[in-house]
């Protein structure tokens, strides 16, 4: 509990409740205006602390410091931080030993064009389905050298890994699954349902229009080479900048691919074997620690590196993750001051739309509200936890008509509302510059964070608009998901074909 909890009488918030939106909006606005994320986030957290403390500067300083410390001390957050730095260390040792280069040279036999390289990245994202963090860090670090060789921008790599991280993990059996089912169960408990939350959860998968359409779009643009908006301009610049440069992979000195392959196998193997047995965050930490030390062990035993060289690479990898850790902690801190016990940003957004709801528009509104909340607080998990216990009873009251709660499993609008909350959380998280997965994607790809946000957002917004118009609106009016889903995917393809073009290098004389 912070020193200035707004759950009591907060005069500033009481007079101007719209100020609850200030921290996330300030963070986004200043980050874009200044093109500098860290100071924007710090100022946003300080502003939130000032609001929480009812404008008392001394209390605000206490709230600010307590917020930062509490976010770092949180067990799950600490696990994410350690997981991130251990994966950074693993990747650094793999790179220094020549293992990554050897692995990429093997991949190059199949990914010998820009399109095939992007396609391989997309397929890898589908394969590493078990966790969004592992997906982002592992694939980003492994594919970065190949993108440089193929004259592809790091912004494109960040976009592809970000778009196959949360969207895939949210749909597959992953470290997300137990949490998502638990939040669905909370909503079912609120309506007195004895139904199986797992059955409801899996029944909503065809209603997850945004992640399904996004995965389809990324696959299509990867294999077609088409882009639009800021990403196309960035790819054009990358091609022109490197058009007359020789881009080859450094000599791997006949290093073994196992220098990279074995640590990755340890990481993936531990997660796959134990993911249902221990806490997800503890599992990721254990897997990343094991993989990092495997990378050091195999590099030294094979004499690819001396112990001193491996140690330096290990520390260098940790240091490379520090900027991402700073952004993560600040982003978590914004979520902390905006949570239900303090500014209650999510509750305020819900209150703005709840009174004017029409049943037919509930799935669409659920998607928009979920996206807005996730964008504002930078956390899809928090968004799901806040909104599912609210929207499931609301959907039941609008679509139930006195029926048993189990009968609602045959109601497209009911399942569509749940799917909309789950999808909207991923959409908002996907766009948000303060989202941990967005931060990690830019860090893993070695891309400027703001550049990643700016180049990715048009794709996310377009897919969200298509999902809203072709998915959640029809479902709200009673259409089956098997009508809405093909329509959504087809419309996404049409939009990419109409807007997308291949970047081309202008010949110079």
Short mmCIF file of C-alpha atoms in Angstrom, two decimals:
data_model
loop_
_atom_site.label_atom_id
_atom_site.label_comp_id
_atom_site.label_asym_id
_atom_site.label_seq_id
_atom_site.Cartn_x
_atom_site.Cartn_y
_atom_site.Cartn_z
CA UNK A 1 0.00 0.00 0.00
CA UNK A 2 1.43 3.37 -0.96
CA UNK A 3 1.60 6.39 1.29
CA UNK A 4 -1.01 8.30 -0.67
CA UNK A 5 -3.73 5.79 -1.46
CA UNK A 6 -6.62 7.36 -3.37
CA UNK A 7 -9.10 4.82 -2.14
CA UNK A 8 -9.99 7.39 0.50
CA UNK A 9 -10.96 11.02 -0.11
CA UNK A 10 -8.73 12.46 -2.81
CA UNK A 11 -9.84 16.00 -3.52
CA UNK A 12 -8.01 16.45 -6.82
CA UNK A 13 -9.35 13.21 -8.31
CA UNK A 14 -12.76 13.91 -6.83
CA UNK A 15 -12.96 17.28 -8.57
CA UNK A 16 -11.29 16.21 -11.82
CA UNK A 17 -11.73 12.43 -12.30
CA UNK A 18 -10.44 12.64 -15.86
CA UNK A 19 -6.98 13.17 -14.35
CA UNK A 20 -6.93 9.42 -13.72
CA UNK A 21 -5.89 9.12 -17.37
CA UNK A 22 -2.97 11.54 -17.02
CA UNK A 23 0.00 9.18 -16.36
CA UNK A 24 -0.45 6.85 -19.37
CA UNK A 25 -1.44 9.66 -21.72
CA UNK A 26 1.49 11.78 -20.54
CA UNK A 27 3.90 8.88 -21.01
CA UNK A 28 2.74 8.24 -24.56
CA UNK A 29 2.50 11.91 -25.56
CA UNK A 30 5.89 12.93 -24.19
CA UNK A 31 7.62 9.84 -25.57
CA UNK A 32 6.39 10.71 -29.05
CA UNK A 33 7.07 14.44 -28.70
CA UNK A 34 10.53 14.09 -27.17
CA UNK A 35 11.52 10.86 -28.93
CA UNK A 36 12.92 9.84 -25.53
CA UNK A 37 11.17 7.16 -23.52
CA UNK A 38 12.90 7.12 -20.13
CA UNK A 39 12.30 10.73 -19.10
CA UNK A 40 8.74 10.57 -20.40
CA UNK A 41 8.07 7.54 -18.21
CA UNK A 42 9.76 9.10 -15.17
CA UNK A 43 7.67 12.25 -15.50
CA UNK A 44 4.51 10.16 -15.95
CA UNK A 45 5.24 8.16 -12.79
CA UNK A 46 6.00 11.37 -10.86
CA UNK A 47 2.74 12.91 -12.07
CA UNK A 48 0.84 9.80 -11.02
CA UNK A 49 2.52 9.90 -7.61
CA UNK A 50 1.54 13.56 -7.22
CA UNK A 51 -2.09 12.72 -8.03
CA UNK A 52 -2.08 9.73 -5.68
CA UNK A 53 -0.73 11.95 -2.89
CA UNK A 54 -3.45 14.58 -3.50
CA UNK A 55 -0.91 17.15 -4.63
CA UNK A 56 1.34 17.02 -1.54
CA UNK A 57 4.96 17.16 -2.83
CA UNK A 58 6.56 15.44 0.16
CA UNK A 59 4.10 12.56 0.04
CA UNK A 60 4.48 12.37 -3.74
CA UNK A 61 8.22 11.77 -3.37
CA UNK A 62 7.51 8.94 -0.93
CA UNK A 63 4.93 7.43 -3.30
CA UNK A 64 7.35 7.69 -6.24
CA UNK A 65 10.19 5.92 -4.41
CA UNK A 66 7.89 3.30 -2.87
CA UNK A 67 6.40 2.57 -6.27
CA UNK A 68 9.77 1.96 -7.92
CA UNK A 69 11.00 -0.22 -5.06
CA UNK A 70 7.79 -2.24 -4.87
CA UNK A 71 7.83 -2.97 -8.60
CA UNK A 72 11.43 -4.20 -8.47
CA UNK A 73 10.78 -6.22 -5.29
CA UNK A 74 7.70 -7.94 -6.70
CA UNK A 75 8.54 -11.63 -7.09
CA UNK A 76 7.12 -11.95 -10.60
CA UNK A 77 8.80 -8.75 -11.76
CA UNK A 78 12.12 -9.82 -10.27
CA UNK A 79 11.81 -13.11 -12.15
CA UNK A 80 11.16 -11.25 -15.41
CA UNK A 81 14.20 -9.02 -14.81
CA UNK A 82 16.47 -11.98 -14.09
CA UNK A 83 15.02 -13.94 -17.02
CA UNK A 84 15.73 -10.99 -19.30
CA UNK A 85 19.33 -10.48 -18.21
CA UNK A 86 20.08 -14.22 -18.26
CA UNK A 87 18.76 -14.51 -21.79
CA UNK A 88 20.82 -11.47 -22.74
CA UNK A 89 23.87 -13.16 -21.22
CA UNK A 90 23.14 -16.41 -23.05
CA UNK A 91 22.77 -14.65 -26.39
CA UNK A 92 25.97 -12.65 -25.82
CA UNK A 93 28.00 -15.80 -25.07
CA UNK A 94 26.48 -17.56 -28.09
CA UNK A 95 27.39 -14.59 -30.29
CA UNK A 96 30.93 -14.28 -28.92
CA UNK A 97 31.65 -18.01 -29.28
CA UNK A 98 30.55 -18.01 -32.92
CA UNK A 99 27.60 -20.28 -32.25
CA UNK A 100 24.98 -17.79 -33.40
CA UNK A 101 26.90 -17.12 -36.59
CA UNK A 102 27.19 -20.85 -37.28
CA UNK A 103 23.48 -21.33 -36.65
CA UNK A 104 22.52 -18.40 -38.85
CA UNK A 105 24.72 -19.72 -41.64
CA UNK A 106 22.77 -22.97 -41.46
CA UNK A 107 19.49 -21.08 -41.61
CA UNK A 108 20.82 -19.06 -44.55
CA UNK A 109 20.64 -22.17 -46.69
CA UNK A 110 16.85 -21.91 -46.41
CA UNK A 111 16.46 -18.16 -45.83
CA UNK A 112 18.39 -16.90 -48.83
CA UNK A 113 16.07 -13.98 -49.63
CA UNK A 114 14.53 -11.16 -47.63
CA UNK A 115 11.10 -12.76 -47.86
CA UNK A 116 12.30 -16.18 -46.73
CA UNK A 117 14.19 -14.59 -43.83
CA UNK A 118 11.06 -12.84 -42.61
CA UNK A 119 9.05 -15.98 -43.22
CA UNK A 120 11.48 -18.05 -41.15
CA UNK A 121 11.16 -15.51 -38.33
CA UNK A 122 7.37 -15.75 -38.49
CA UNK A 123 7.43 -19.55 -38.48
CA UNK A 124 9.88 -19.54 -35.57
CA UNK A 125 7.44 -17.33 -33.68
CA UNK A 126 4.71 -19.91 -34.19
CA UNK A 127 7.00 -22.71 -33.00
CA UNK A 128 8.12 -20.91 -29.82
CA UNK A 129 4.52 -20.67 -28.65
CA UNK A 130 4.98 -21.48 -24.98
CA UNK A 131 5.88 -17.98 -23.72
CA UNK A 132 5.89 -14.47 -25.14
CA UNK A 133 9.06 -13.38 -23.33
CA UNK A 134 11.03 -16.44 -24.45
CA UNK A 135 9.68 -16.00 -27.99
CA UNK A 136 10.78 -12.38 -28.15
CA UNK A 137 14.23 -12.69 -26.61
CA UNK A 138 15.22 -15.98 -28.20
CA UNK A 139 14.15 -15.29 -31.78
CA UNK A 140 15.19 -11.65 -31.72
CA UNK A 141 18.71 -12.44 -30.59
CA UNK A 142 19.11 -15.36 -32.98
CA UNK A 143 17.79 -13.64 -36.11
CA UNK A 144 19.42 -10.21 -35.75
CA UNK A 145 22.65 -11.09 -37.62
CA UNK A 146 20.67 -12.58 -40.50
CA UNK A 147 18.54 -9.43 -40.80
CA UNK A 148 21.69 -7.35 -41.09
CA UNK A 149 22.95 -9.65 -43.81
CA UNK A 150 19.67 -9.51 -45.71
CA UNK A 151 19.42 -5.70 -45.43
CA UNK A 152 16.28 -5.89 -43.33
CA UNK A 153 15.72 -3.27 -40.66
CA UNK A 154 15.76 -4.04 -36.97
CA UNK A 155 12.35 -2.37 -36.78
CA UNK A 156 10.97 -5.11 -39.03
CA UNK A 157 12.52 -7.81 -36.81
CA UNK A 158 11.05 -6.16 -33.70
CA UNK A 159 7.62 -6.01 -35.35
CA UNK A 160 7.59 -9.66 -36.40
CA UNK A 161 8.75 -11.02 -33.05
CA UNK A 162 6.38 -8.73 -31.15
CA UNK A 163 3.49 -9.81 -33.38
CA UNK A 164 4.18 -13.51 -32.87
CA UNK A 165 4.77 -13.23 -29.12
CA UNK A 166 1.62 -12.26 -27.22
CA UNK A 167 -0.78 -13.12 -30.08
CA UNK A 168 0.59 -16.67 -30.27
CA UNK A 169 1.03 -17.17 -26.51
CA UNK A 170 -2.50 -15.91 -25.91
CA UNK A 171 -3.95 -18.55 -28.24
CA UNK A 172 -1.74 -21.59 -27.62
CA UNK A 173 -1.15 -23.76 -24.58
CA UNK A 174 1.41 -21.50 -22.95
CA UNK A 175 2.46 -19.72 -19.79
CA UNK A 176 -0.59 -17.50 -20.36
CA UNK A 177 -3.17 -20.27 -20.33
CA UNK A 178 -3.62 -20.85 -16.60
CA UNK A 179 -3.89 -17.14 -15.91
CA UNK A 180 -6.43 -16.55 -18.68
CA UNK A 181 -8.59 -19.48 -17.57
CA UNK A 182 -8.42 -18.23 -13.99
CA UNK A 183 -9.75 -14.82 -15.04
CA UNK A 184 -12.57 -16.44 -17.04
CA UNK A 185 -13.39 -18.48 -13.94
CA UNK A 186 -13.62 -15.29 -11.88
CA UNK A 187 -16.18 -13.94 -14.33
CA UNK A 188 -18.18 -17.19 -14.33
CA UNK A 189 -18.17 -17.20 -10.53
CA UNK A 190 -19.68 -13.73 -10.59
CA UNK A 191 -22.73 -15.03 -12.50
CA UNK A 192 -23.02 -18.16 -10.39
CA UNK A 193 -22.00 -20.47 -13.22
CA UNK A 194 -20.79 -23.98 -12.51
CA UNK A 195 -19.49 -24.29 -16.06
CA UNK A 196 -15.94 -25.30 -16.93
CA UNK A 197 -13.81 -22.17 -17.37
CA UNK A 198 -11.36 -24.11 -19.53
CA UNK A 199 -14.12 -25.10 -21.94
CA UNK A 200 -15.29 -21.50 -22.14
CA UNK A 201 -11.74 -20.29 -22.70
CA UNK A 202 -11.09 -22.67 -25.58
CA UNK A 203 -14.53 -21.94 -27.05
CA UNK A 204 -13.51 -18.28 -27.37
CA UNK A 205 -10.46 -19.01 -29.56
CA UNK A 206 -12.37 -18.55 -32.87
CA UNK A 207 -13.54 -15.19 -31.46
CA UNK A 208 -9.99 -13.88 -30.97
CA UNK A 209 -10.14 -11.96 -34.21
CA UNK A 210 -7.28 -9.55 -33.54
CA UNK A 211 -4.48 -12.02 -32.72
CA UNK A 212 -5.60 -14.44 -35.44
CA UNK A 213 -5.76 -11.69 -38.07
CA UNK A 214 -2.44 -10.21 -36.91
CA UNK A 215 -0.70 -13.58 -37.20
CA UNK A 216 -2.15 -13.95 -40.71
CA UNK A 217 -1.05 -10.44 -41.71
CA UNK A 218 2.49 -10.92 -40.45
CA UNK A 219 2.79 -14.19 -42.33
CA UNK A 220 1.52 -12.62 -45.53
CA UNK A 221 3.70 -9.52 -45.39
CA UNK A 222 6.71 -11.68 -44.47
CA UNK A 223 6.43 -13.97 -47.48
CA UNK A 224 5.24 -11.23 -49.86
CA UNK A 225 7.67 -8.51 -48.79
CA UNK A 226 4.88 -5.91 -48.79
CA UNK A 227 4.80 -3.05 -46.29
CA UNK A 228 2.97 0.22 -45.76
CA UNK A 229 3.29 3.33 -43.63
CA UNK A 230 6.40 4.12 -41.58
CA UNK A 231 7.64 0.54 -41.87
CA UNK A 232 7.82 0.72 -45.65
CA UNK A 233 9.78 3.97 -45.42
CA UNK A 234 12.12 2.39 -42.89
CA UNK A 235 12.69 -0.65 -45.11
CA UNK A 236 13.33 1.66 -48.06
CA UNK A 237 15.95 3.54 -46.04
CA UNK A 238 17.56 0.28 -44.95
CA UNK A 239 17.87 -0.96 -48.52
CA UNK A 240 19.24 2.32 -49.83
CA UNK A 241 21.66 2.69 -46.94
CA UNK A 242 23.12 -0.77 -47.46
CA UNK A 243 22.63 -1.05 -51.22
CA UNK A 244 26.30 -0.52 -51.99
CA UNK A 245 27.71 -2.12 -48.86
CA UNK A 246 28.93 -5.68 -48.61
CA UNK A 247 26.80 -7.39 -45.99
CA UNK A 248 28.14 -10.79 -45.11
CA UNK A 249 28.14 -12.73 -41.92
CA UNK A 250 31.43 -12.74 -40.03
CA UNK A 251 33.61 -15.80 -40.36
CA UNK A 252 32.32 -18.46 -38.03
CA UNK A 253 35.80 -20.10 -37.96
CA UNK A 254 34.09 -23.45 -38.47
CA UNK A 255 32.42 -23.20 -35.08
CA UNK A 256 29.85 -25.82 -34.18
CA UNK A 257 26.18 -24.97 -34.42
CA UNK A 258 25.83 -26.69 -31.04
CA UNK A 259 27.40 -23.65 -29.39
CA UNK A 260 24.03 -21.99 -29.99
CA UNK A 261 21.82 -25.03 -30.43
CA UNK A 262 22.45 -26.69 -27.06
CA UNK A 263 21.65 -23.63 -24.88
CA UNK A 264 18.47 -23.06 -26.87
CA UNK A 265 17.50 -26.72 -26.52
CA UNK A 266 18.03 -26.50 -22.76
CA UNK A 267 15.87 -23.37 -22.57
CA UNK A 268 13.05 -24.82 -24.67
CA UNK A 269 13.30 -28.28 -23.14
CA UNK A 270 12.96 -27.09 -19.54
CA UNK A 271 9.96 -24.93 -20.40
CA UNK A 272 8.20 -27.65 -22.39
CA UNK A 273 8.80 -30.37 -19.78
CA UNK A 274 7.93 -28.38 -16.66
CA UNK A 275 5.50 -25.68 -17.82
CA UNK A 276 2.47 -27.32 -16.17
CA UNK A 277 4.28 -28.22 -12.96
CA UNK A 278 5.72 -25.00 -11.54
CA UNK A 279 4.95 -21.28 -11.53
CA UNK A 280 5.42 -19.72 -14.97
CA UNK A 281 7.78 -16.98 -13.80
CA UNK A 282 9.87 -19.38 -11.74
CA UNK A 283 9.99 -21.71 -14.74
CA UNK A 284 11.26 -18.99 -17.07
CA UNK A 285 13.90 -17.95 -14.55
CA UNK A 286 15.09 -21.53 -14.06
CA UNK A 287 15.17 -22.16 -17.81
CA UNK A 288 17.09 -18.97 -18.61
CA UNK A 289 19.65 -19.53 -15.83
CA UNK A 290 20.22 -23.10 -17.01
CA UNK A 291 20.51 -22.03 -20.64
CA UNK A 292 22.93 -19.18 -19.86
CA UNK A 293 25.27 -21.41 -17.88
CA UNK A 294 24.99 -24.10 -20.55
CA UNK A 295 26.18 -21.53 -23.10
CA UNK A 296 29.20 -20.70 -20.92
CA UNK A 297 29.99 -24.36 -20.24
CA UNK A 298 29.88 -25.55 -23.84
CA UNK A 299 31.82 -22.51 -25.06
CA UNK A 300 34.64 -23.13 -22.58
CA UNK A 301 34.73 -26.93 -22.84
CA UNK A 302 34.90 -26.73 -26.65
CA UNK A 303 37.64 -24.08 -26.32
CA UNK A 304 35.69 -21.65 -28.44
CA UNK A 305 36.23 -19.20 -25.58
CA UNK A 306 38.45 -19.07 -22.56
CA UNK A 307 36.70 -18.81 -19.20
CA UNK A 308 37.76 -15.16 -19.02
CA UNK A 309 36.32 -14.44 -22.48
CA UNK A 310 33.09 -16.25 -21.65
CA UNK A 311 32.80 -14.31 -18.40
CA UNK A 312 33.27 -11.00 -20.21
CA UNK A 313 30.64 -11.95 -22.79
CA UNK A 314 28.27 -13.03 -20.01
CA UNK A 315 28.60 -9.68 -18.21
CA UNK A 316 28.35 -7.78 -21.49
CA UNK A 317 25.05 -9.51 -22.23
CA UNK A 318 23.68 -8.50 -18.85
CA UNK A 319 24.78 -4.90 -19.41
CA UNK A 320 23.08 -4.83 -22.82
CA UNK A 321 19.72 -5.49 -21.14
CA UNK A 322 19.97 -2.64 -18.60
CA UNK A 323 18.20 -0.04 -20.82
CA UNK A 324 15.30 -2.45 -21.31
CA UNK A 325 15.15 -3.17 -17.56
CA UNK A 326 14.93 0.56 -16.80
CA UNK A 327 11.99 0.96 -19.16
CA UNK A 328 10.34 -2.17 -17.76
CA UNK A 329 10.53 -0.91 -14.17
CA UNK A 330 9.19 2.52 -15.12
CA UNK A 331 6.38 0.95 -17.15
CA UNK A 332 5.44 -1.28 -14.23
CA UNK A 333 5.49 1.79 -11.98
CA UNK A 334 2.92 3.53 -14.16
CA UNK A 335 0.73 0.46 -13.83
CA UNK A 336 1.26 0.62 -10.08
CA UNK A 337 -0.01 4.18 -9.66
CA UNK A 338 -2.87 3.49 -12.09
CA UNK A 339 -4.13 0.33 -10.39
CA UNK A 340 -7.50 -0.13 -8.69
CA UNK A 341 -6.16 0.84 -5.28
CA UNK A 342 -4.86 4.20 -6.45
CA UNK A 343 -5.91 6.13 -9.57
CA UNK A 344 -8.12 3.27 -10.83
CA UNK A 345 -7.58 4.24 -14.46
CA UNK A 346 -9.24 1.08 -15.78
CA UNK A 347 -12.31 1.54 -13.60
CA UNK A 348 -12.70 5.09 -14.84
CA UNK A 349 -12.52 4.02 -18.49
CA UNK A 350 -15.19 1.38 -17.84
CA UNK A 351 -17.43 3.94 -16.15
CA UNK A 352 -17.28 6.18 -19.21
CA UNK A 353 -18.94 3.60 -21.45
CA UNK A 354 -20.93 1.37 -19.13
CA UNK A 355 -24.05 3.53 -18.89
CA UNK A 356 -24.66 3.80 -22.64
CA UNK A 357 -24.27 0.14 -23.61
CA UNK A 358 -26.48 -1.57 -26.18
CA UNK A 359 -26.39 -5.34 -26.21
CA UNK A 360 -25.51 -5.63 -29.90
CA UNK A 361 -22.45 -3.45 -29.46
CA UNK A 362 -21.10 -5.11 -26.32
CA UNK A 363 -18.39 -7.24 -28.02
CA UNK A 364 -17.18 -4.22 -29.99
CA UNK A 365 -17.19 -2.02 -26.89
CA UNK A 366 -15.42 -4.72 -24.87
CA UNK A 367 -12.69 -4.85 -27.52
CA UNK A 368 -12.25 -1.06 -27.56
CA UNK A 369 -12.29 -0.69 -23.78
CA UNK A 370 -9.87 -3.58 -23.33
CA UNK A 371 -7.54 -2.09 -25.93
CA UNK A 372 -7.70 1.35 -24.31
CA UNK A 373 -6.99 -0.02 -20.85
CA UNK A 374 -4.09 -2.22 -22.03
CA UNK A 375 -2.62 0.68 -24.00
CA UNK A 376 -2.90 2.94 -20.96
CA UNK A 377 -1.39 0.60 -18.38
CA UNK A 378 0.89 -1.47 -20.64
CA UNK A 379 -0.21 -4.85 -19.31
CA UNK A 380 -2.44 -7.38 -21.02
CA UNK A 381 -2.58 -9.55 -17.89
CA UNK A 382 -3.75 -6.69 -15.69
CA UNK A 383 -6.32 -5.72 -18.31
CA UNK A 384 -7.74 -9.24 -18.42
CA UNK A 385 -7.86 -9.40 -14.62
CA UNK A 386 -9.68 -6.07 -14.43
CA UNK A 387 -12.17 -6.49 -17.26
CA UNK A 388 -13.20 -10.16 -17.49
CA UNK A 389 -14.91 -10.17 -14.05
CA UNK A 390 -16.77 -7.05 -15.22
CA UNK A 391 -17.71 -7.89 -18.81
CA UNK A 392 -18.73 -11.53 -18.27
CA UNK A 393 -21.55 -10.60 -15.83
CA UNK A 394 -22.46 -7.68 -18.09
CA UNK A 395 -22.72 -9.99 -21.10
CA UNK A 396 -24.77 -12.43 -19.05
CA UNK A 397 -27.21 -9.70 -18.03
CA UNK A 398 -27.64 -8.56 -21.65
CA UNK A 399 -27.72 -11.93 -23.42
CA UNK A 400 -28.94 -14.29 -20.69
CA UNK A 401 -32.69 -13.59 -20.84
CA UNK A 402 -33.16 -15.88 -17.84
CA UNK A 403 -31.31 -18.81 -19.40
CA UNK A 404 -28.92 -21.03 -17.52
CA UNK A 405 -25.36 -19.74 -17.70
CA UNK A 406 -24.22 -22.93 -19.44
CA UNK A 407 -26.58 -22.17 -22.34
CA UNK A 408 -24.59 -19.04 -23.09
CA UNK A 409 -21.83 -21.18 -24.57
CA UNK A 410 -24.06 -21.30 -27.65
CA UNK A 411 -24.35 -17.49 -27.75
CA UNK A 412 -21.90 -15.92 -30.22
CA UNK A 413 -22.23 -12.52 -28.57
CA UNK A 414 -21.42 -13.91 -25.11
CA UNK A 415 -18.34 -15.80 -26.27
CA UNK A 416 -17.49 -12.88 -28.53
CA UNK A 417 -17.45 -10.52 -25.55
CA UNK A 418 -14.98 -12.73 -23.69
CA UNK A 419 -12.87 -13.11 -26.83
CA UNK A 420 -13.02 -9.34 -27.33
CA UNK A 421 -11.59 -8.64 -23.88
CA UNK A 422 -8.78 -11.16 -24.40
CA UNK A 423 -8.04 -9.82 -27.89
CA UNK A 424 -8.30 -6.16 -26.93
CA UNK A 425 -5.80 -6.71 -24.14
CA UNK A 426 -3.31 -8.03 -26.69
CA UNK A 427 -4.06 -5.18 -29.11
CA UNK A 428 -3.52 -2.46 -26.50
CA UNK A 429 -0.42 -4.17 -25.18
CA UNK A 430 0.85 -4.48 -28.76
CA UNK A 431 0.56 -0.72 -29.34
CA UNK A 432 1.65 0.55 -25.94
CA UNK A 433 5.16 1.98 -25.60
CA UNK A 434 5.06 1.09 -21.90
CA UNK A 435 4.25 -2.59 -22.47
CA UNK A 436 6.91 -5.02 -21.30
CA UNK A 437 6.66 -7.15 -24.45
CA UNK A 438 7.01 -4.04 -26.63
CA UNK A 439 10.10 -3.02 -24.66
CA UNK A 440 11.62 -6.49 -24.83
CA UNK A 441 10.93 -6.78 -28.57
CA UNK A 442 12.84 -3.58 -29.34
CA UNK A 443 15.64 -4.65 -26.98
CA UNK A 444 15.93 -8.14 -28.49
CA UNK A 445 16.01 -6.75 -32.02
CA UNK A 446 18.47 -3.99 -31.10
CA UNK A 447 15.94 -1.45 -32.36
CA UNK A 448 15.25 2.03 -31.03
CA UNK A 449 12.20 1.63 -28.80
CA UNK A 450 10.23 4.57 -30.16
CA UNK A 451 11.00 3.54 -33.75
CA UNK A 452 9.55 0.12 -32.99
CA UNK A 453 6.37 1.67 -31.56
CA UNK A 454 5.91 4.06 -34.48
CA UNK A 455 6.54 1.48 -37.22
CA UNK A 456 4.40 -1.21 -35.59
CA UNK A 457 1.37 0.83 -34.60
CA UNK A 458 -0.16 1.31 -38.10
CA UNK A 459 -0.31 -2.46 -38.61
CA UNK A 460 -1.88 -2.98 -35.18
CA UNK A 461 -4.46 -0.24 -35.72
CA UNK A 462 -5.41 -1.50 -39.18
CA UNK A 463 -5.85 -5.08 -37.95
CA UNK A 464 -7.81 -3.83 -34.94
CA UNK A 465 -10.13 -1.79 -37.17
CA UNK A 466 -10.73 -4.79 -39.43
CA UNK A 467 -11.33 -7.04 -36.40
CA UNK A 468 -13.82 -4.56 -35.02
CA UNK A 469 -15.79 -4.04 -38.24
CA UNK A 470 -15.67 -7.57 -39.64
CA UNK A 471 -15.50 -9.51 -36.39
CA UNK A 472 -16.92 -8.04 -33.22
CA UNK A 473 -19.72 -5.97 -34.74
CA UNK A 474 -21.19 -8.91 -36.74
CA UNK A 475 -20.83 -11.24 -33.75
CA UNK A 476 -22.71 -8.75 -31.58
CA UNK A 477 -25.63 -8.98 -33.99
CA UNK A 478 -25.67 -12.77 -33.73
CA UNK A 479 -23.50 -13.90 -36.64
CA UNK A 480 -21.39 -17.01 -36.11
CA UNK A 481 -17.66 -16.73 -35.59
CA UNK A 482 -17.28 -19.02 -38.60
CA UNK A 483 -18.69 -16.19 -40.68
CA UNK A 484 -16.87 -13.37 -38.92
CA UNK A 485 -13.43 -15.01 -38.72
CA UNK A 486 -12.97 -15.77 -42.45
CA UNK A 487 -14.36 -12.32 -43.22
CA UNK A 488 -11.84 -10.71 -40.86
CA UNK A 489 -8.87 -12.61 -42.26
CA UNK A 490 -9.97 -11.98 -45.87
CA UNK A 491 -10.40 -8.27 -45.20
CA UNK A 492 -6.95 -8.16 -43.60
CA UNK A 493 -5.44 -9.72 -46.71
CA UNK A 494 -7.27 -7.25 -48.96
CA UNK A 495 -6.03 -4.29 -46.92
CA UNK A 496 -2.43 -5.47 -47.13
CA UNK A 497 -2.70 -6.05 -50.88
CA UNK A 498 -4.20 -2.59 -51.41
CA UNK A 499 -1.90 -0.65 -49.09
CA UNK A 500 1.27 -2.71 -49.17
CA UNK A 501 4.12 -2.33 -51.62
CA UNK A 502 7.58 -3.79 -51.81
CA UNK A 503 10.37 -1.33 -51.00
CA UNK A 504 12.69 -0.76 -53.93
CA UNK A 505 16.15 0.73 -54.24
CA UNK A 506 16.28 3.65 -56.64
CA UNK A 507 19.11 3.18 -59.06
CA UNK A 508 21.72 5.89 -59.05
CA UNK A 509 24.06 6.87 -61.81
#
